[in-house]
Short mmCIF file of C-alpha atoms in Angstrom, two decimals:
data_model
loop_
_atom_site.label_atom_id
_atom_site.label_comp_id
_atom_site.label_asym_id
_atom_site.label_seq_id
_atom_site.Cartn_x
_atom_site.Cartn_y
_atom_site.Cartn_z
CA UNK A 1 -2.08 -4.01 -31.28
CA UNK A 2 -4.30 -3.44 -28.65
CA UNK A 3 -2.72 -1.96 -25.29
CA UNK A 4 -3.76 -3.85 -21.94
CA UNK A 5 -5.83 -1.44 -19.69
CA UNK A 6 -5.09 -3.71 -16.84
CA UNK A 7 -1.15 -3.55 -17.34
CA UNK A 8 -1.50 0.63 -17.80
CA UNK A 9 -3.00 0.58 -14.85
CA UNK A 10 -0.82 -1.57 -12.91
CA UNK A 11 1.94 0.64 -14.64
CA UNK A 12 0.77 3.92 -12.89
CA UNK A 13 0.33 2.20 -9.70
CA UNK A 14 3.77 1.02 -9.97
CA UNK A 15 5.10 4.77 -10.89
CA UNK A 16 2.82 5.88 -8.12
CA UNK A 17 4.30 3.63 -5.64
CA UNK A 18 7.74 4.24 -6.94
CA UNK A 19 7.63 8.01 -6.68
CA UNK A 20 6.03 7.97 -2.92
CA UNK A 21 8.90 6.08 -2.17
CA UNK A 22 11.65 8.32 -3.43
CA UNK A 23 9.97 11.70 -3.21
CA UNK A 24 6.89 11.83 -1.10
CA UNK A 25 3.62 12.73 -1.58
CA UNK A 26 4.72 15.98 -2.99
CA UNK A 27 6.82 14.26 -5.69
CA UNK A 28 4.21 12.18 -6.91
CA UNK A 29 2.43 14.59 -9.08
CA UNK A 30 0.03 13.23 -11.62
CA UNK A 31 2.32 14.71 -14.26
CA UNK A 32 5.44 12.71 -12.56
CA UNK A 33 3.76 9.42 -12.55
CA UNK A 34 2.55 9.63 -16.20
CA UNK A 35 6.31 10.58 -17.11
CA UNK A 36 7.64 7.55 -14.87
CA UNK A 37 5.16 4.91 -16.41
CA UNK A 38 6.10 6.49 -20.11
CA UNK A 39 2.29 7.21 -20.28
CA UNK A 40 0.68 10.49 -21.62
CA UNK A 41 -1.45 12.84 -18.82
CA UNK A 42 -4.38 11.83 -20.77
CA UNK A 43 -3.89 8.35 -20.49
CA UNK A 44 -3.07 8.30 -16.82
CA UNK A 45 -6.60 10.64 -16.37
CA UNK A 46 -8.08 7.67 -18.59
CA UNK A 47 -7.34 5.41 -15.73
CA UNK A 48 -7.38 7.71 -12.54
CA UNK A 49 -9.36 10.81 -12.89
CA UNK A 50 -7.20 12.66 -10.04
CA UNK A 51 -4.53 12.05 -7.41
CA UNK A 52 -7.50 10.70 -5.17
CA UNK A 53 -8.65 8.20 -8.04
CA UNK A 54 -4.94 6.73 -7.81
CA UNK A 55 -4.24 7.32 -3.87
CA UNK A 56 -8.05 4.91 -4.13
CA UNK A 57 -6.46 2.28 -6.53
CA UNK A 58 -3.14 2.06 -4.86
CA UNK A 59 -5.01 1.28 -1.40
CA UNK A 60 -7.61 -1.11 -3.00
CA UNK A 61 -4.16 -2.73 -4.70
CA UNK A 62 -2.74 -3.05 -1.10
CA UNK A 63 -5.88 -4.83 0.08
CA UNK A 64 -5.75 -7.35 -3.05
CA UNK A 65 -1.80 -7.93 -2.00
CA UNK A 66 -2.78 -8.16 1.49
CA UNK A 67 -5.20 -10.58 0.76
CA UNK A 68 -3.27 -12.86 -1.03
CA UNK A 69 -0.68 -12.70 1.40
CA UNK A 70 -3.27 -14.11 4.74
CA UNK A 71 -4.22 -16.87 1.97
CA UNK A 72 -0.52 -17.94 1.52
CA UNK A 73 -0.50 -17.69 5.67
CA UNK A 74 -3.63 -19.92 5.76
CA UNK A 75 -1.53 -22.34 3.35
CA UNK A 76 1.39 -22.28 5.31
CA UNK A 77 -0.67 -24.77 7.92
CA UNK A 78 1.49 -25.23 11.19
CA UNK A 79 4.12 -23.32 9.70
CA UNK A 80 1.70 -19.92 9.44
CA UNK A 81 3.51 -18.24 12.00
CA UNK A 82 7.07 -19.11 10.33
CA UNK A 83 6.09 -18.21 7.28
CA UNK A 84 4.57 -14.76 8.10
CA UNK A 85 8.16 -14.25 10.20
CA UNK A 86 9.84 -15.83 6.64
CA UNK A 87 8.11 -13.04 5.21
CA UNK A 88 8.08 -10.12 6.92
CA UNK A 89 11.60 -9.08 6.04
CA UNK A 90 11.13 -9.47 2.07
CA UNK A 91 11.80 -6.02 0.32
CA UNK A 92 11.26 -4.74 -2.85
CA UNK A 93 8.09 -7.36 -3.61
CA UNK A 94 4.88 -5.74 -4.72
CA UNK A 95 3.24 -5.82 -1.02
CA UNK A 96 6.42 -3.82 0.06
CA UNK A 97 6.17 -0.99 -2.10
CA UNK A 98 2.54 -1.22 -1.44
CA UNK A 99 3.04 -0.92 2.35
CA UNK A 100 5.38 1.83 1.63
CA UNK A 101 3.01 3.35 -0.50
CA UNK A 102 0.81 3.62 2.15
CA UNK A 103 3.00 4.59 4.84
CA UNK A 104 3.45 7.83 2.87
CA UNK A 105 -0.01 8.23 2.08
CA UNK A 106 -1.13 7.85 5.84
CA UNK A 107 1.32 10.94 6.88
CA UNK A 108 -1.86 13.24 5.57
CA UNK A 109 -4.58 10.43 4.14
CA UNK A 110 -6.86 8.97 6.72
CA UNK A 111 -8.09 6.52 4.29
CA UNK A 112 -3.99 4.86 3.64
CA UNK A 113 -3.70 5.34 7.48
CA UNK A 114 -7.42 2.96 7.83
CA UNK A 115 -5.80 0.57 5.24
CA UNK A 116 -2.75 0.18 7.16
CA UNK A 117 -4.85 -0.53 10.19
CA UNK A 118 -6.35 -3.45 8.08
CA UNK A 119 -3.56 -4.67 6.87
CA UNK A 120 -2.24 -5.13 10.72
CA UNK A 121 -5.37 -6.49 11.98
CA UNK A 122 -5.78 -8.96 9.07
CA UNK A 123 -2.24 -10.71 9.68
CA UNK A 124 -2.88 -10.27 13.54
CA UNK A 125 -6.37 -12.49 12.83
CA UNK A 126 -5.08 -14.68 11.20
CA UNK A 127 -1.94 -15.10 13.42
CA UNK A 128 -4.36 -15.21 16.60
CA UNK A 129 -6.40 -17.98 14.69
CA UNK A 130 -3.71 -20.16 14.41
CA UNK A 131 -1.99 -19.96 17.44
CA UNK A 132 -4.98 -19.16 19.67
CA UNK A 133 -3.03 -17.07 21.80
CA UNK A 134 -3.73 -13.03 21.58
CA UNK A 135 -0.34 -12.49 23.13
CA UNK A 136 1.34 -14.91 21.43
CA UNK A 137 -0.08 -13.51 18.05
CA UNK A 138 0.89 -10.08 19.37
CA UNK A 139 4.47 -11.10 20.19
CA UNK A 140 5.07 -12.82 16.58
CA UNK A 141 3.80 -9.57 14.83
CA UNK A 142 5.63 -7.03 16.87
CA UNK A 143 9.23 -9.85 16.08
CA UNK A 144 8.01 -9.69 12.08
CA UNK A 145 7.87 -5.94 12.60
CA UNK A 146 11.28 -5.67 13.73
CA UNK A 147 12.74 -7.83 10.83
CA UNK A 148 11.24 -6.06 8.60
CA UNK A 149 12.98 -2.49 10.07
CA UNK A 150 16.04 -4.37 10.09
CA UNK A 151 16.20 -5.61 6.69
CA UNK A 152 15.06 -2.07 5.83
CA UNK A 153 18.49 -0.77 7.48
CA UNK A 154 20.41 -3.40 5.73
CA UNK A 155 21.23 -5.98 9.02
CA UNK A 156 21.41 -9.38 8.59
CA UNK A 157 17.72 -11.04 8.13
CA UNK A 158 19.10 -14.82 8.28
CA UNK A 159 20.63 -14.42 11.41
CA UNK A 160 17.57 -13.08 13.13
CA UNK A 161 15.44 -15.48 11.45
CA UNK A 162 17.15 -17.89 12.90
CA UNK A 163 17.73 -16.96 16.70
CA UNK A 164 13.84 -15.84 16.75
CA UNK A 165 13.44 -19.79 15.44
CA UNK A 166 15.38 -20.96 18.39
CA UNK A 167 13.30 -19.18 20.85
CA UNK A 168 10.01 -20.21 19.45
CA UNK A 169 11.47 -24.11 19.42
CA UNK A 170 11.75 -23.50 22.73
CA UNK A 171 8.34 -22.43 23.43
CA UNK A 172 7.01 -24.90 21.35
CA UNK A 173 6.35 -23.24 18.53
#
């Protein structure tokens, strides 16, 4: 049977991601993430060429998950806003280990550090579109931001969810 080139390749990208996460970019050696995906050297230099090839596919995956995400936003109607602050504390999902990905990358790749700038200005766009308030769009990304960093450090999500939903109720929101 006939092996999937898409899967291998989302395989890698997952042992990429995986191995940025728990060792760094120094622990994510092409020969690591062929071992972690269960994929011979050759196959992963099938795929991605070099460590640049795969720091390029892991960003351009990012994007893709990004992407998706502001159309889910856009979906959300008058709930965007709650539902990027629903969101911003989920772990562990494909975006996340992308975002983490990148975070790592961006320490010494200008190109993951660009990406992550994109990332933040598409959900700030699409938050300023919707509530047509720069400030206001500002102020909902910086309270997502600090979900997220608290779900990261293992503090209740739920219970800031839900006193950031009071205040907004109160604003109108």
């Amino acid at each position: 049977m006939a092996r999937n080139s898409t899967d291998t390749k989302e395989k890698l990208l997952d042992a990429f991601e995986i191995l940025l996460d728990e060792h760094g970019t120094s622990g994510a050696t092409l020969d690591a993430v062929a071992a972690k995906a269960g994929v011979s050297k050759g196959g992963l230099l099938y795929h991605f060429g070099s460590k640049a090839e795969l720091i390029k596919g892991s960003l351009e995956r990012l994007s893709r998950l990004v992407d998706d995400d502001v159309e889910s936003m856009k979906s959300a109607g008058d709930r965007l806003h709650l539902y990027y602050l629903e969101t911003s504390a989920e772990v562990g999902t494909p975006l996340d280990r992308s975002l983490i990905a990148a975070n790592c990358l961006s320490q010494e790749n200008a190109d993951a550090k660009n990406a992550l700038r994109k990332t933040r200005e598409a959900w700030f766009d699409v938050l300023n579109d919707h509530l047509g308030d720069p400030d206001m769009a500002m102020t909902i990304q910086l309270i997502g931001d600090g979900m997220y960093f608290n779900q990261n450090f293992g503090l209740s999500q739920d219970e800031a969810l839900a006193h950031v939903k009071n205040v907004l109720a109160r604003l109108g929101l």
